Amino acid sequence: MGYRKLFLAAALSFLPLTATIDAAHAAGTLTVALERDDGSWDPIDTFTLTWGRIGSNIFDGLVQRSPDLKLLPGLATAWEFLDDNKRIRFTLRKGVKFHDGEDFNAAAVKFTFDRLLGPEGAKGPQQANYTSIGEVKIVDDYTVDFILKSPDPVLITKLAGYGGMIVPPAYIKEKGDEYFNLHPVGTGPFKFVDYKPKISLTLEANPDYWGGAPKLSGLVYRFISEAATQVSELQSGGIDIATLVPISLIDTIKGDPKLEVESITGPDVSMLRFNNTDGITKDPAVRKALIQAVDRDAIIEQILQGNGKPIASLQSSLSLGYNPDLKPLPFDPAAAKAALDKAGVKPGTNLELSFVGTDATFREVSQTVAAYLQAVGINASLKSYETNVYYTDIIAHGKTGSLYQFQWGGWTFDFDNTAYLLYHSGQFWNPYIKDAKLDQLLEAQRSTYNVDERKKILGEVAAYAADQAFEMPLYNGNTLYAINKRVKNLAPTPDVRFRFVDVSVE
């Protein structure tokens, strides 16, 4: 009874704070669980996918990406490259208004990118994705030119992300950045209603949305960091979509006639990267031997229960630059032992494997990898870290063990977004690799707009990185989420970045 009272009290706290949104409205409301609250709803303040899952329903970009990853017109109806690809002209959609009634026009686009590329944008992580833009010039009220200061063949794809979503100039100038962070206004299909930090964010349908009024009356996002709790709330009816699904509970969810699980190819890849500057992992032959010592297919089948695929490079098959002919090194413990002997690595040699302690699945993966390494004479000690410490300090400052966990999402679905940041010298996420050939290849693919040429070069990057064995590629984990069957017309999308315009609930 106590749990029931708590549940009802919590449910009441998630209702919108407007008198017009009554029980009838709530009947058309969809509730989604997300693992984190980013604390600001300004597009320039974060790079996380959880933000994008919310922001994509409040804001619009100039370009959109469909669930099947096609680039489509958004607030720009057309674009063309001019002046030998040094200028991009965008034709803007007419008749669009922000949620506060302010007109969307060329001035709003210029304000958005001036702000993103200026001092305010410098405070957040999104600015780095758009530094190829030198200036935005207004041609007329519904035409803008982006003047590029450097080539950027991935820019249009980036504009379908969420850092460059268009924001309202007058509203921000009047209210200020701090107010905007907590009371967002965009042109998207849903409007802000209420935000309870660490608890929930409530939106209502925008009946005047340029893409057609949503079929839902409202959206509630609940911030639930524990996967098991998300599943429990899904079973009890407290949420309609769980975005964290523990593999151990998939069968339990499937056994509930009201629920279903989606498991589809997504952009996320998991790996163990090597410290290639110190110890035994400085030797590429040793790195290859360690890769061959681990049965990654068994990890996929037994730990992921088949919800993943083996990888030879740090990308899924959805990525531009993916080469299906590149195959991972096979599991061959005998060959691994022979290579370690040849390299002078003595049985009983120690190395450290670093990982994020709160990731239960990867903890099991790490333990399994350690067991495989033990079988070829390597003693792998496991060292876990808190998430923020691991990503902001341990990796960034090169404090990892010889092997360290790394997961990457590839939000642009273009290998450039992964390869440049993980392989190019001096990048934040690359504490160890300094390779002139890789730098040259990565810079070359950024200097051309020829898609075939870029695919060729990115394929060379993947093949070279595999030959140097800079990491132990583990798997491309499937995108998993679970939904209540009352949710209708929800198109599967690899990054769970749903736009709920056409979705309804029974």
Coordinates of C-alpha atoms in Angstrom, one line a residue:
M1 CA 0.0 0.0 0.0
G2 CA 2.8 2.4 0.8
Y3 CA 4.4 1.9 -2.6
R4 CA 1.0 2.5 -4.3
K5 CA 0.6 5.8 -2.4
L6 CA 4.1 6.9 -3.4
F7 CA 3.5 5.9 -7.0
L8 CA 0.2 7.9 -7.1
A9 CA 1.9 10.9 -5.5
A10 CA 4.7 10.8 -8.0
A11 CA 2.3 10.4 -10.9
L12 CA 0.4 13.5 -9.8
S13 CA 3.7 15.5 -9.6
F14 CA 4.2 14.8 -13.3
L15 CA 1.0 16.4 -14.5
P16 CA 1.4 19.7 -16.3
L17 CA 0.9 22.8 -14.3
T18 CA -1.9 24.3 -16.4
A19 CA -5.6 24.2 -15.7
T20 CA -6.4 23.5 -19.3
I21 CA -4.5 20.2 -19.3
D22 CA -7.1 18.0 -17.6
A23 CA -7.7 14.2 -17.3
A24 CA -9.0 14.1 -20.9
H25 CA -5.7 15.6 -22.1
A26 CA -3.7 13.2 -20.0
A27 CA -5.4 10.3 -21.9
G28 CA -3.6 11.5 -25.0
T29 CA -0.2 11.9 -23.2
L30 CA 2.8 9.7 -23.9
T31 CA 5.4 9.2 -21.1
V32 CA 9.0 8.4 -21.9
A33 CA 11.8 7.4 -19.5
L34 CA 15.3 8.8 -20.1
E35 CA 18.4 8.0 -18.1
R36 CA 19.5 11.5 -17.4
D37 CA 18.5 15.1 -16.9
D38 CA 21.0 17.4 -18.8
G39 CA 19.8 20.4 -16.7
S40 CA 19.6 22.8 -19.6
W41 CA 17.3 22.8 -22.7
D42 CA 19.5 25.2 -24.7
P43 CA 20.7 23.3 -27.8
I44 CA 24.3 24.7 -27.4
D45 CA 24.8 23.4 -23.8
T46 CA 25.2 19.6 -24.3
F47 CA 26.1 16.9 -26.8
T48 CA 24.2 14.0 -25.1
L49 CA 21.7 11.9 -27.0
T50 CA 19.3 12.1 -24.1
W51 CA 19.1 15.9 -24.7
G52 CA 18.5 15.2 -28.4
R53 CA 15.6 12.9 -27.7
I54 CA 13.8 15.7 -25.9
G55 CA 15.2 18.7 -27.9
S56 CA 14.1 17.1 -31.2
N57 CA 10.5 17.6 -30.2
I58 CA 10.9 21.2 -29.0
F59 CA 13.2 22.6 -31.7
D60 CA 13.7 22.2 -35.4
G61 CA 17.0 22.4 -37.4
L62 CA 17.4 23.6 -40.9
V63 CA 17.7 19.9 -41.9
Q64 CA 15.9 16.8 -40.5
R65 CA 16.8 13.1 -40.5
S66 CA 14.0 10.6 -41.0
P67 CA 13.9 7.4 -39.0
D68 CA 15.5 5.5 -41.9
L69 CA 18.4 8.1 -41.8
K70 CA 17.5 10.1 -45.0
L71 CA 18.2 13.8 -44.9
L72 CA 15.1 15.9 -45.4
P73 CA 14.2 19.6 -45.5
G74 CA 13.4 21.1 -42.1
L75 CA 13.3 24.8 -41.5
A76 CA 15.2 25.1 -44.7
T77 CA 13.2 23.9 -47.8
A78 CA 16.3 23.7 -50.0
W79 CA 20.1 24.3 -50.0
E80 CA 22.8 24.5 -52.6
F81 CA 26.6 24.7 -52.6
L82 CA 28.0 27.8 -54.4
D83 CA 31.4 29.4 -55.1
D84 CA 33.3 26.1 -55.3
N85 CA 31.6 24.8 -52.1
K86 CA 32.7 27.8 -50.1
R87 CA 29.1 29.1 -49.7
I88 CA 25.9 27.3 -48.9
R89 CA 22.6 29.0 -49.6
F90 CA 19.6 28.0 -47.6
T91 CA 16.0 28.8 -48.7
L92 CA 13.9 29.0 -45.5
R93 CA 10.4 27.8 -44.8
K94 CA 7.8 30.6 -44.7
G95 CA 4.9 31.0 -42.2
V96 CA 6.7 29.3 -39.3
K97 CA 6.4 30.8 -35.8
F98 CA 8.2 30.0 -32.6
H99 CA 6.1 28.8 -29.6
D100 CA 6.0 32.4 -28.2
G101 CA 4.5 33.8 -31.5
E102 CA 7.8 35.2 -32.8
D103 CA 8.4 34.8 -36.5
F104 CA 11.0 32.4 -37.8
N105 CA 13.1 34.0 -40.5
A106 CA 16.6 34.6 -41.7
A107 CA 17.3 36.8 -38.7
A108 CA 16.6 33.9 -36.4
V109 CA 19.0 31.7 -38.3
K110 CA 21.8 34.3 -38.2
F111 CA 21.1 34.9 -34.4
T112 CA 21.3 31.2 -33.7
F113 CA 24.6 30.6 -35.4
D114 CA 26.2 33.9 -34.3
R115 CA 25.3 32.8 -30.7
L116 CA 26.5 29.2 -31.2
L117 CA 29.8 30.4 -32.6
G118 CA 30.3 33.2 -30.2
P119 CA 31.1 33.5 -26.4
E120 CA 27.9 31.9 -25.3
G121 CA 28.5 28.9 -27.6
A122 CA 32.1 28.6 -26.4
K123 CA 30.8 27.6 -22.9
G124 CA 29.3 24.4 -24.3
P125 CA 30.5 21.4 -26.4
Q126 CA 28.5 22.0 -29.6
Q127 CA 30.5 24.9 -31.0
A128 CA 33.3 22.6 -32.0
N129 CA 31.0 20.8 -34.5
Y130 CA 30.3 24.0 -36.5
T131 CA 33.6 25.9 -36.6
S132 CA 33.8 25.5 -40.4
I133 CA 31.2 28.2 -40.6
G134 CA 32.9 31.6 -40.9
E135 CA 29.8 33.8 -41.2
V136 CA 26.1 33.7 -41.7
K137 CA 24.8 36.4 -44.1
I138 CA 21.2 37.4 -44.6
V139 CA 20.3 37.6 -48.3
D140 CA 16.6 38.4 -47.6
D141 CA 14.0 37.5 -45.0
Y142 CA 13.9 33.8 -46.1
T143 CA 17.3 33.3 -47.6
V144 CA 20.7 32.9 -45.8
D145 CA 24.2 32.2 -46.9
F146 CA 26.7 30.2 -44.8
I147 CA 30.2 31.4 -45.7
L148 CA 32.6 28.5 -44.9
K149 CA 36.1 29.2 -43.7
S150 CA 37.1 25.6 -44.2
P151 CA 35.6 22.6 -46.1
D152 CA 33.1 20.5 -44.2
P153 CA 31.5 17.7 -46.1
V154 CA 29.6 16.6 -43.0
L155 CA 28.0 20.0 -42.2
I156 CA 24.6 19.2 -43.7
T157 CA 24.4 16.0 -41.7
K158 CA 25.4 17.9 -38.6
L159 CA 22.6 20.4 -39.1
A160 CA 20.2 17.4 -38.8
G161 CA 21.7 16.8 -35.4
Y162 CA 20.7 19.1 -32.4
G163 CA 23.5 21.6 -31.7
G164 CA 22.4 23.9 -34.5
M165 CA 18.7 23.9 -33.8
I166 CA 17.1 27.3 -34.4
V167 CA 16.3 29.5 -31.3
P168 CA 14.1 32.6 -30.9
P169 CA 16.2 35.9 -30.9
A170 CA 13.6 38.2 -29.2
Y171 CA 12.7 35.7 -26.5
I172 CA 16.3 35.1 -25.5
K173 CA 17.2 38.8 -25.6
E174 CA 14.3 39.6 -23.4
K175 CA 14.5 36.6 -21.0
G176 CA 18.3 35.9 -21.0
D177 CA 20.2 32.7 -21.4
E178 CA 19.7 31.3 -17.9
Y179 CA 15.9 31.6 -18.2
F180 CA 16.0 30.1 -21.7
N181 CA 17.9 27.1 -20.3
L182 CA 15.0 26.2 -18.1
H183 CA 12.1 27.5 -20.2
P184 CA 12.9 26.6 -23.8
V185 CA 11.0 27.9 -26.9
G186 CA 11.4 26.5 -30.3
T187 CA 9.4 25.9 -33.5
G188 CA 9.0 22.2 -32.9
P189 CA 5.9 19.9 -32.6
F190 CA 5.7 20.2 -28.8
K191 CA 5.8 23.2 -26.5
F192 CA 7.3 23.5 -23.1
V193 CA 5.0 23.4 -20.1
D194 CA 6.9 22.4 -16.9
Y195 CA 10.3 21.2 -15.8
K196 CA 11.1 19.6 -12.4
P197 CA 14.8 19.1 -12.3
K198 CA 15.9 15.4 -11.9
I199 CA 12.2 14.4 -12.1
S200 CA 10.4 15.3 -15.3
L201 CA 9.9 17.6 -18.2
T202 CA 6.3 18.1 -19.5
L203 CA 5.4 19.3 -23.1
E204 CA 2.1 19.9 -24.8
A205 CA 1.2 19.6 -28.5
N206 CA 1.9 22.6 -30.7
P207 CA -1.4 22.7 -32.7
D208 CA 0.2 25.2 -35.2
Y209 CA 3.2 23.1 -36.0
W210 CA 4.3 23.6 -39.6
G211 CA 4.6 19.8 -40.1
G212 CA 1.1 19.2 -39.0
A213 CA -0.4 19.1 -35.5
P214 CA 0.8 16.1 -33.4
K215 CA -1.8 13.4 -32.7
L216 CA -0.7 13.3 -29.0
S217 CA -1.9 16.0 -26.7
G218 CA 1.2 15.9 -24.5
L219 CA 4.6 14.4 -23.8
V220 CA 6.1 13.7 -20.3
Y221 CA 9.7 12.8 -20.0
R222 CA 10.7 11.1 -16.7
F223 CA 14.3 11.0 -15.7
I224 CA 15.0 7.5 -14.4
S225 CA 18.7 6.5 -14.3
E226 CA 18.3 2.8 -13.3
A227 CA 17.4 0.4 -16.1
A228 CA 15.5 -2.0 -13.8
T229 CA 13.4 0.9 -12.5
Q230 CA 12.5 1.9 -16.0
V231 CA 11.3 -1.6 -16.7
S232 CA 9.4 -1.7 -13.5
E233 CA 7.6 1.5 -14.4
L234 CA 6.9 0.2 -17.9
Q235 CA 5.3 -2.9 -16.4
S236 CA 3.2 -0.9 -13.9
G237 CA 2.0 1.6 -16.6
G238 CA 4.0 4.5 -15.1
I239 CA 5.8 5.0 -18.5
D240 CA 5.0 4.1 -22.1
I241 CA 8.6 3.8 -23.4
A242 CA 11.7 2.6 -21.6
T243 CA 15.0 3.6 -23.2
L244 CA 17.2 1.6 -20.8
V245 CA 16.5 -2.1 -21.2
P246 CA 18.8 -4.6 -19.3
I247 CA 19.5 -7.6 -21.5
S248 CA 18.7 -9.8 -18.5
L249 CA 15.1 -8.5 -18.5
I250 CA 14.3 -8.8 -22.2
D251 CA 12.5 -12.1 -21.8
T252 CA 10.6 -10.7 -18.9
I253 CA 9.4 -7.8 -20.9
K254 CA 8.5 -10.0 -23.9
G255 CA 6.5 -12.2 -21.6
D256 CA 4.1 -9.4 -20.8
P257 CA 1.3 -9.3 -23.4
K258 CA 1.0 -5.5 -23.0
L259 CA 4.7 -4.8 -23.9
E260 CA 7.2 -5.3 -26.7
V261 CA 10.9 -4.9 -27.2
E262 CA 12.6 -3.4 -30.2
S263 CA 16.2 -4.6 -31.0
I264 CA 17.6 -3.0 -34.1
T265 CA 21.0 -2.1 -35.5
G266 CA 22.1 1.2 -34.0
P267 CA 25.2 3.5 -34.2
D268 CA 26.8 2.5 -30.9
V269 CA 30.0 0.6 -30.8
S270 CA 31.9 -0.8 -27.8
M271 CA 35.6 -1.5 -27.7
L272 CA 38.6 -1.8 -25.5
R273 CA 41.2 0.8 -26.6
F274 CA 44.9 0.2 -26.0
N275 CA 47.5 2.5 -24.4
N276 CA 49.9 2.2 -27.3
T277 CA 52.6 4.3 -25.7
D278 CA 53.6 2.2 -22.7
G279 CA 54.1 -1.3 -21.5
I280 CA 53.5 -4.5 -23.5
T281 CA 50.6 -2.8 -25.5
K282 CA 53.1 -0.5 -27.1
D283 CA 53.9 -3.3 -29.6
P284 CA 51.3 -3.8 -32.4
A285 CA 52.0 -7.5 -32.5
V286 CA 51.1 -7.8 -28.8
R287 CA 47.9 -5.8 -29.3
K288 CA 46.9 -8.2 -32.2
A289 CA 47.6 -11.2 -30.0
L290 CA 45.4 -9.8 -27.2
I291 CA 42.6 -9.3 -29.7
Q292 CA 42.9 -12.9 -30.9
A293 CA 42.8 -14.1 -27.4
V294 CA 39.2 -12.9 -26.9
D295 CA 36.2 -14.7 -28.3
R296 CA 34.0 -11.7 -29.2
D297 CA 31.3 -13.7 -30.9
A298 CA 30.8 -15.6 -27.6
I299 CA 30.5 -12.3 -25.7
I300 CA 27.8 -11.2 -28.2
E301 CA 25.9 -14.4 -27.9
Q302 CA 26.2 -15.1 -24.2
I303 CA 26.3 -11.6 -22.6
L304 CA 24.4 -9.6 -25.1
Q305 CA 22.1 -12.6 -25.9
G306 CA 22.6 -11.9 -29.6
N307 CA 21.6 -8.2 -29.4
G308 CA 24.7 -7.1 -31.2
K309 CA 27.1 -7.7 -34.1
P310 CA 30.9 -8.1 -34.4
I311 CA 32.8 -5.2 -35.7
A312 CA 36.2 -4.8 -37.4
S313 CA 36.2 -1.0 -37.2
L314 CA 34.6 1.6 -34.8
Q315 CA 31.4 2.0 -36.7
S316 CA 28.2 0.2 -37.5
S317 CA 26.9 -0.8 -40.9
L318 CA 24.8 2.4 -40.8
S319 CA 27.9 4.6 -41.0
L320 CA 29.2 6.3 -44.2
G321 CA 32.6 4.8 -44.6
Y322 CA 31.7 1.3 -43.4
N323 CA 33.5 -1.4 -45.3
P324 CA 31.8 -4.8 -45.2
D325 CA 34.9 -6.5 -46.6
L326 CA 37.0 -5.6 -43.5
K327 CA 36.9 -8.5 -41.2
P328 CA 37.8 -8.7 -37.5
L329 CA 40.8 -10.8 -36.4
P330 CA 39.6 -14.3 -35.6
F331 CA 39.5 -15.8 -32.1
D332 CA 42.7 -18.0 -32.0
P333 CA 44.2 -18.5 -28.6
A334 CA 47.0 -20.7 -29.9
A335 CA 48.1 -18.0 -32.4
A336 CA 47.8 -15.4 -29.6
K337 CA 50.1 -17.5 -27.3
A338 CA 52.6 -18.0 -30.0
A339 CA 52.7 -14.2 -30.8
L340 CA 53.1 -13.3 -27.2
D341 CA 56.0 -15.7 -26.8
K342 CA 57.6 -14.3 -29.9
A343 CA 57.2 -10.8 -28.6
G344 CA 58.9 -11.8 -25.3
V345 CA 55.8 -11.4 -23.1
K346 CA 56.3 -13.8 -20.2
P347 CA 53.4 -15.8 -18.8
G348 CA 51.9 -14.1 -15.7
T349 CA 52.5 -10.6 -17.1
N350 CA 50.1 -8.1 -15.6
L351 CA 48.1 -5.4 -17.2
E352 CA 45.2 -3.1 -16.1
L353 CA 41.8 -2.9 -17.7
S354 CA 39.9 0.3 -16.9
F355 CA 36.1 0.5 -17.2
V356 CA 33.0 2.4 -16.0
G357 CA 31.8 0.7 -12.8
T358 CA 28.1 1.6 -13.1
D359 CA 27.9 -0.2 -16.5
A360 CA 26.7 -3.6 -15.4
T361 CA 26.8 -5.2 -18.9
F362 CA 30.3 -3.9 -19.6
R363 CA 31.5 -5.1 -16.1
E364 CA 30.5 -8.6 -17.2
V365 CA 32.2 -8.0 -20.6
S366 CA 35.4 -6.9 -18.8
Q367 CA 35.4 -9.9 -16.5
T368 CA 35.0 -12.2 -19.5
V369 CA 37.8 -10.5 -21.4
A370 CA 40.1 -10.9 -18.3
A371 CA 39.3 -14.6 -18.2
Y372 CA 40.2 -15.0 -21.9
L373 CA 43.5 -13.1 -21.4
Q374 CA 44.2 -15.3 -18.3
A375 CA 44.0 -18.3 -20.7
V376 CA 46.9 -17.0 -22.7
G377 CA 49.0 -16.1 -19.7
I378 CA 48.1 -12.4 -19.1
N379 CA 46.8 -11.3 -15.7
A380 CA 44.3 -8.5 -16.3
S381 CA 43.3 -6.6 -13.2
L382 CA 40.1 -4.7 -13.4
K383 CA 39.8 -1.1 -12.2
S384 CA 36.5 0.7 -12.3
Y385 CA 35.7 4.4 -12.2
E386 CA 32.7 6.6 -11.7
T387 CA 31.3 7.7 -15.0
N388 CA 32.1 11.4 -15.0
V389 CA 35.6 10.8 -13.5
Y390 CA 36.3 8.2 -16.1
Y391 CA 35.4 10.4 -19.1
T392 CA 36.5 13.8 -18.0
D393 CA 39.7 12.9 -16.2
I394 CA 41.0 9.3 -16.7
I395 CA 40.7 9.1 -20.5
A396 CA 41.2 12.8 -21.2
H397 CA 44.5 12.9 -19.3
G398 CA 45.9 9.5 -20.4
K399 CA 45.5 7.8 -16.9
T400 CA 44.0 4.6 -18.2
G401 CA 45.3 1.1 -17.9
S402 CA 46.8 -0.8 -20.9
L403 CA 43.2 -1.6 -22.0
Y404 CA 40.3 0.8 -21.4
Q405 CA 36.6 0.7 -22.1
F406 CA 35.3 3.1 -24.8
Q407 CA 31.8 3.4 -26.3
W408 CA 30.9 5.8 -29.1
G409 CA 27.6 6.6 -30.7
G410 CA 28.4 8.2 -34.1
W411 CA 25.5 10.6 -34.1
T412 CA 26.2 11.9 -37.6
F413 CA 26.2 8.3 -39.0
D414 CA 29.4 9.3 -40.8
F415 CA 32.7 7.7 -39.8
D416 CA 34.4 11.1 -39.8
N417 CA 32.6 11.9 -36.5
T418 CA 34.2 8.9 -34.9
A419 CA 37.5 8.5 -36.7
Y420 CA 38.7 12.1 -36.5
L421 CA 37.9 12.5 -32.8
L422 CA 39.4 9.1 -31.8
Y423 CA 42.5 8.9 -34.1
H424 CA 43.6 12.4 -35.0
S425 CA 46.6 13.8 -33.0
G426 CA 45.6 16.1 -30.2
Q427 CA 41.9 15.3 -30.0
F428 CA 40.3 15.3 -26.6
W429 CA 39.2 11.6 -26.9
N430 CA 42.6 10.5 -28.2
P431 CA 45.1 10.5 -25.3
Y432 CA 47.7 8.2 -26.9
I433 CA 47.7 7.9 -30.7
K434 CA 49.9 10.2 -32.7
D435 CA 50.2 8.9 -36.3
A436 CA 51.1 11.1 -39.2
K437 CA 49.5 8.8 -41.8
L438 CA 46.2 8.8 -40.0
D439 CA 46.3 12.6 -39.6
Q440 CA 46.9 12.9 -43.3
L441 CA 44.1 10.6 -44.3
L442 CA 41.6 12.2 -41.9
E443 CA 42.4 15.7 -43.1
A444 CA 42.1 14.6 -46.7
Q445 CA 38.6 13.2 -46.4
R446 CA 37.5 16.5 -44.7
S447 CA 38.8 18.5 -47.7
T448 CA 36.5 16.9 -50.4
Y449 CA 32.8 16.9 -51.0
N450 CA 33.0 13.8 -53.3
V451 CA 31.2 11.1 -51.4
D452 CA 32.9 8.2 -53.2
E453 CA 36.3 9.7 -52.5
R454 CA 35.4 10.2 -48.8
K455 CA 34.2 6.6 -48.6
K456 CA 37.4 5.4 -50.1
I457 CA 39.6 7.4 -47.7
L458 CA 37.5 6.5 -44.6
G459 CA 37.8 2.9 -45.6
E460 CA 41.6 3.3 -45.7
V461 CA 41.4 4.9 -42.2
A462 CA 39.5 1.9 -40.9
A463 CA 41.8 -0.6 -42.5
Y464 CA 45.0 1.2 -41.3
A465 CA 43.6 1.4 -37.7
A466 CA 42.8 -2.3 -37.7
D467 CA 46.2 -3.2 -39.0
Q468 CA 47.8 -1.1 -36.2
A469 CA 45.4 -2.7 -33.7
F470 CA 44.8 0.6 -31.9
E471 CA 41.8 -1.1 -30.1
M472 CA 40.1 -4.4 -29.6
P473 CA 36.8 -3.9 -31.4
L474 CA 34.1 -5.7 -29.5
Y475 CA 30.6 -5.2 -30.9
N476 CA 28.0 -3.0 -32.3
G477 CA 25.3 -3.3 -29.7
N478 CA 21.8 -3.2 -30.9
T479 CA 19.6 -0.3 -30.0
L480 CA 17.2 -1.6 -27.4
Y481 CA 14.0 0.0 -26.1
A482 CA 10.7 -1.3 -24.8
I483 CA 7.2 0.1 -25.4
N484 CA 3.7 -0.4 -24.2
K485 CA 1.6 -1.7 -27.1
R486 CA -0.9 1.2 -26.6
V487 CA 1.7 3.3 -28.4
K488 CA 0.8 3.4 -32.1
N489 CA 2.7 4.4 -35.3
L490 CA 6.1 4.7 -33.6
A491 CA 8.7 4.2 -36.4
P492 CA 11.8 2.4 -35.2
T493 CA 14.8 4.7 -35.2
P494 CA 18.5 3.6 -34.6
D495 CA 19.3 6.4 -32.1
V496 CA 15.9 6.4 -30.3
R497 CA 15.6 10.1 -31.2
F498 CA 11.9 9.9 -31.8
R499 CA 9.9 12.8 -33.1
F500 CA 6.4 12.1 -32.0
V501 CA 4.4 14.0 -34.6
D502 CA 2.5 11.0 -36.0
V503 CA 2.5 8.9 -32.9
S504 CA -0.7 8.3 -30.9
V505 CA -1.8 6.3 -27.8
E506 CA -4.9 4.2 -27.3

